[in-house]
CSV table of C-alpha atoms in Angstrom, one decimal:
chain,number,residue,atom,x,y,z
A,1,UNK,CA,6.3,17.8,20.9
A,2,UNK,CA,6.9,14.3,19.5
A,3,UNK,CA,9.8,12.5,18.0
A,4,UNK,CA,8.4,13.6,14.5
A,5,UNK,CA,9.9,17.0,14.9
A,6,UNK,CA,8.2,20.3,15.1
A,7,UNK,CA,5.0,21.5,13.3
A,8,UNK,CA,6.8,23.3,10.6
A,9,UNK,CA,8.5,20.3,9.9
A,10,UNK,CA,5.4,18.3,9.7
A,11,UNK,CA,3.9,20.9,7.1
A,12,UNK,CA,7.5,21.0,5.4
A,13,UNK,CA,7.4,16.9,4.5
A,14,UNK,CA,4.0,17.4,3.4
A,15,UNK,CA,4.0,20.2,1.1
A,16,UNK,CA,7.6,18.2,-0.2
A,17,UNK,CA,5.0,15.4,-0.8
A,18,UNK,CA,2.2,17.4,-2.5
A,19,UNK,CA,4.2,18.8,-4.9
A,20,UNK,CA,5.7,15.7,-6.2
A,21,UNK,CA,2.7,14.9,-8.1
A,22,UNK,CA,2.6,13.9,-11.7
A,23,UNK,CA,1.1,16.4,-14.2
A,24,UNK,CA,-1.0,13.7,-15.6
A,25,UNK,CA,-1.6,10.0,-16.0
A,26,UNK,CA,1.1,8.0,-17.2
A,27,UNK,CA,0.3,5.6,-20.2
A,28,UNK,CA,3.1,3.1,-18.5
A,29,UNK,CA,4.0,2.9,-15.2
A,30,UNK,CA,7.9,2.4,-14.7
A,31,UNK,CA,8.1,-0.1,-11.8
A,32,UNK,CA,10.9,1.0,-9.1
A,33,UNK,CA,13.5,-2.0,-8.2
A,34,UNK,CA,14.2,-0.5,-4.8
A,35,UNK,CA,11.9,0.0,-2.1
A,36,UNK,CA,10.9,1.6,0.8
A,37,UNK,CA,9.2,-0.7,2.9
A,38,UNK,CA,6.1,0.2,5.3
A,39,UNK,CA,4.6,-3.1,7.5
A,40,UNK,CA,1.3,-3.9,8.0
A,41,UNK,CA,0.2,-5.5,11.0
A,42,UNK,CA,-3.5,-6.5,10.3
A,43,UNK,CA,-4.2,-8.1,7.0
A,44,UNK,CA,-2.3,-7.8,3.5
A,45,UNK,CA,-2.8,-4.9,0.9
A,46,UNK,CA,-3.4,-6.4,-2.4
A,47,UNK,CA,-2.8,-4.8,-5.4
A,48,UNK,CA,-6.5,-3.7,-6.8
A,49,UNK,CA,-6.9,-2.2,-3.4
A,50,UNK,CA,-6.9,1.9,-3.0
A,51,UNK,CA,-7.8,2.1,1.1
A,52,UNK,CA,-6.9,4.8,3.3
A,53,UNK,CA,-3.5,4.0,6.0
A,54,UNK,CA,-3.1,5.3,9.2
A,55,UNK,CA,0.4,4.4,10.6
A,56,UNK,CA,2.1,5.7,14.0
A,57,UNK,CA,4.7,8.7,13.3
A,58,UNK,CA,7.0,6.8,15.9
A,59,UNK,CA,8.5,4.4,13.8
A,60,UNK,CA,7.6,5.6,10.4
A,61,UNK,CA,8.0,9.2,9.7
A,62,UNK,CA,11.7,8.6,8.9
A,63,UNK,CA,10.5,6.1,6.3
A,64,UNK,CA,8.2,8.6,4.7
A,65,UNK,CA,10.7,11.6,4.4
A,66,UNK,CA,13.1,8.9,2.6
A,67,UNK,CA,9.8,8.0,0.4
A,68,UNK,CA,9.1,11.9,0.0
A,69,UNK,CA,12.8,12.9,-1.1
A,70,UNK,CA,12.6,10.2,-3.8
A,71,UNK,CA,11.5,11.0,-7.5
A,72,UNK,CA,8.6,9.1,-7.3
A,73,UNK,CA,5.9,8.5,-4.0
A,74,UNK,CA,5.7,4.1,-4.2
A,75,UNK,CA,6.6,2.3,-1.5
A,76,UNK,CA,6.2,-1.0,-0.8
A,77,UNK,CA,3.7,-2.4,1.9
A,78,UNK,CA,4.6,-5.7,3.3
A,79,UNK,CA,2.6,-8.3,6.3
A,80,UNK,CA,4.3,-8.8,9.1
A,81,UNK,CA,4.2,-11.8,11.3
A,82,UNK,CA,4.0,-10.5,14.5
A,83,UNK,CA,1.6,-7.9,15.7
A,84,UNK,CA,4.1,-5.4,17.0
A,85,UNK,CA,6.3,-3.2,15.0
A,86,UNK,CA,8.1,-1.9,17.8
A,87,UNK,CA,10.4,-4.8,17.9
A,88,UNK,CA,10.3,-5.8,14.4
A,89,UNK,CA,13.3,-7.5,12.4
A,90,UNK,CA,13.3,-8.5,8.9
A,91,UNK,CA,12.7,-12.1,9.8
A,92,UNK,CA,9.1,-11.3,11.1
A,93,UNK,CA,8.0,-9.8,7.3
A,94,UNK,CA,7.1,-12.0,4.8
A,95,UNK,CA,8.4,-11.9,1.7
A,96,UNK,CA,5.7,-10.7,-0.9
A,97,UNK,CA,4.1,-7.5,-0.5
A,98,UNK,CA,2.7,-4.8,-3.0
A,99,UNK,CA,3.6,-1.9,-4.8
A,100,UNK,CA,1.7,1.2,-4.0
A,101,UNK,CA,1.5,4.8,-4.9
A,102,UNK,CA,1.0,7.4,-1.6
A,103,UNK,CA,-1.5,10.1,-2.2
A,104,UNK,CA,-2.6,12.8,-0.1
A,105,UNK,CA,-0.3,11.9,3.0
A,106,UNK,CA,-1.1,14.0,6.2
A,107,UNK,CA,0.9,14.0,9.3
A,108,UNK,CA,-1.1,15.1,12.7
A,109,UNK,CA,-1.3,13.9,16.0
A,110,UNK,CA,0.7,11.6,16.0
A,111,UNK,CA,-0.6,9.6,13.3
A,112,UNK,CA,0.8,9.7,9.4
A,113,UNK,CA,-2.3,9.4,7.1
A,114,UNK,CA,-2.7,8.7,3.7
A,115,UNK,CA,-4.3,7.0,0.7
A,116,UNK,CA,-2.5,4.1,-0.7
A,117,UNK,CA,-3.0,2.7,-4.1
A,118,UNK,CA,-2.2,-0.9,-4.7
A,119,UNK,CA,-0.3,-1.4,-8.4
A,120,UNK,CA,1.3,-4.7,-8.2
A,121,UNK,CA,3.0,-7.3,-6.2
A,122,UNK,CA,6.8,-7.8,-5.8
A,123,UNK,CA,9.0,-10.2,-4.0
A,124,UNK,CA,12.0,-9.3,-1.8
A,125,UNK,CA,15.2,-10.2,-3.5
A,126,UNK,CA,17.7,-8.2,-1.4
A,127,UNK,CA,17.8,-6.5,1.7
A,128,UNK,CA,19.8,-3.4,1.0
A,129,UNK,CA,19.0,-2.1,5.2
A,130,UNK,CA,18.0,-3.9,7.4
A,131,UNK,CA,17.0,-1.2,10.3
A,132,UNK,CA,14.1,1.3,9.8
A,133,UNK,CA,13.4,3.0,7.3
A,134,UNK,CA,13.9,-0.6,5.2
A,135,UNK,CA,15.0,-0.6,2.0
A,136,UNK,CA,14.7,-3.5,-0.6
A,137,UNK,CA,15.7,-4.8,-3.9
A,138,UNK,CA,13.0,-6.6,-5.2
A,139,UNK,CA,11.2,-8.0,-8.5
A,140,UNK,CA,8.1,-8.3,-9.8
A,141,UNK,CA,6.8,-11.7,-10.4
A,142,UNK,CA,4.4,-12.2,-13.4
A,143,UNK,CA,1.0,-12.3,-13.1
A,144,UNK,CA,-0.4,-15.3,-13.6
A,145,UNK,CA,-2.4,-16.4,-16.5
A,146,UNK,CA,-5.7,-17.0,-17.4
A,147,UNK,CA,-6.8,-20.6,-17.9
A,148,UNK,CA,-10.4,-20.5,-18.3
A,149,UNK,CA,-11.4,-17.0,-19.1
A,150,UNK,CA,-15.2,-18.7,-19.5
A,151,UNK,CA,-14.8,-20.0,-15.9
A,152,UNK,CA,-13.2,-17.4,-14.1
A,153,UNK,CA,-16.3,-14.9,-15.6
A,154,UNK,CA,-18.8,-17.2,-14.6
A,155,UNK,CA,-17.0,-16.9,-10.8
A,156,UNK,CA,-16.6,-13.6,-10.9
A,157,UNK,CA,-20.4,-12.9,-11.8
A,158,UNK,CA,-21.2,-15.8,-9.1
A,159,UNK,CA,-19.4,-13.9,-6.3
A,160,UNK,CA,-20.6,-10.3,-7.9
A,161,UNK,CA,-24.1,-11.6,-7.3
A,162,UNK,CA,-23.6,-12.6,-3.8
A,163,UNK,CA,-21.8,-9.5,-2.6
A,164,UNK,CA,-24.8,-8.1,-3.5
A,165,UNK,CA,-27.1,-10.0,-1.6
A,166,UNK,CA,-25.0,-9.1,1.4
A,167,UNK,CA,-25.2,-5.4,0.9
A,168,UNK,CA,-28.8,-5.2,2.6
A,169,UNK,CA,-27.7,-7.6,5.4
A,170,UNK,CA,-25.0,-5.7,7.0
A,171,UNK,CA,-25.1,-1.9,6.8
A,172,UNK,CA,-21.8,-1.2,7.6
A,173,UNK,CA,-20.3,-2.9,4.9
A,174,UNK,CA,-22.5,-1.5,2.2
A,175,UNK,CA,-21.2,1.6,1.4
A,176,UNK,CA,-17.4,0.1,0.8
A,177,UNK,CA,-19.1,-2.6,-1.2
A,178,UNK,CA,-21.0,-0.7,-3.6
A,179,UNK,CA,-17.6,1.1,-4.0
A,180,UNK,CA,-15.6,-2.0,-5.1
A,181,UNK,CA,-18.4,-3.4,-7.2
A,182,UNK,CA,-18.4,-0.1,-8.9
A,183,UNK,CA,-15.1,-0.4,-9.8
A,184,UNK,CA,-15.0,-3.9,-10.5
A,185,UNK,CA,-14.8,-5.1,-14.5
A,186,UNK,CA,-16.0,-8.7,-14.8
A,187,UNK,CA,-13.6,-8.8,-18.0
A,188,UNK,CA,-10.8,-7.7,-16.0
């Protein structure tokens, strides 16, 4: 067995997960001003973003139990510098990351799995622990505005148009582009 504990434990932090769920969308989302922090290790999550994560148990299952215990399943996901979490300080994670909701999180194998969906970015403004799982203060900068709402649609319909081109070219990348251009609002 691994370090994650038994398999009743497994199912036990997942069904404390599942039932955490909201009885229906929220008309305003109350952004937390603590964090649990997860790294990332290949490329930023940004916060239009809903992917599918797959993290090793190893390090992270403690994280997710502190995550699951809390009133509401946001964490925050932050780029690390260096390709190895197993040695990872706080100086090796960059300051900016993004808020994200966890849905459907599944713990087999080894592996913690779930669907993360980006909802905005924050900044670090205290470490409250510095070990694993890491916890943060942090604030959300604002968004920044739109100049040239003229400009930026003519952009956005410029690079709309060329994603589309690219579809045909390279099968594998079709099927996750149609999905983003499906959800994509010019206006927006």
């Amino acid at each position: 067995m691994n370090e994650a504990g038994s398999k009743d434990e497994q199912f036990e932090f997942i069904e404390q997960f599942n039932t955490k769920e909201n009885e229906g969308p929220s008309k305003e989302i109350v952004l937390p001003t603590k964090l649990y922090l997860l790294p990332l290790t290949e490329r930023p999550f940004f916060p239009p973003q809903t992917l599918p994560l797959v993290l090793d148990d190893t390090h992270w299952v403690d994280t997710l139990k502190k995550i699951s215990d809390a009133k509401s399943r946001y964490t925050g996901l932050i780029l690390s510098k260096i390709d190895s979490v197993k040695d990872l300080k706080t100086d090796d994670l960059y300051t900016i990351g993004t808020l994200v909701r966890i849905h459907h999180p599944v713990h087999a194998s080894g592996k913690i799995q779930f669907i993360a969906e980006g909802i905005q970015r924050f900044k670090i403004k205290k470490w409250l622990s510095k070990k694993k799982p890491y916890y943060v203060e942090v604030e959300y900068p604002p968004e920044g505005a739109i100049k040239d709402e003229l400009q930026n649609k003519a952009y956005t319909m410029a690079i709309i148009n060329i994603l589309k081109e690219l579809i045909p070219l390279n099968p594998l990348y079709s099927e996750e582009l149609k999905f983003f251009l499906n959800r994509f609002i010019p206006n927006n």
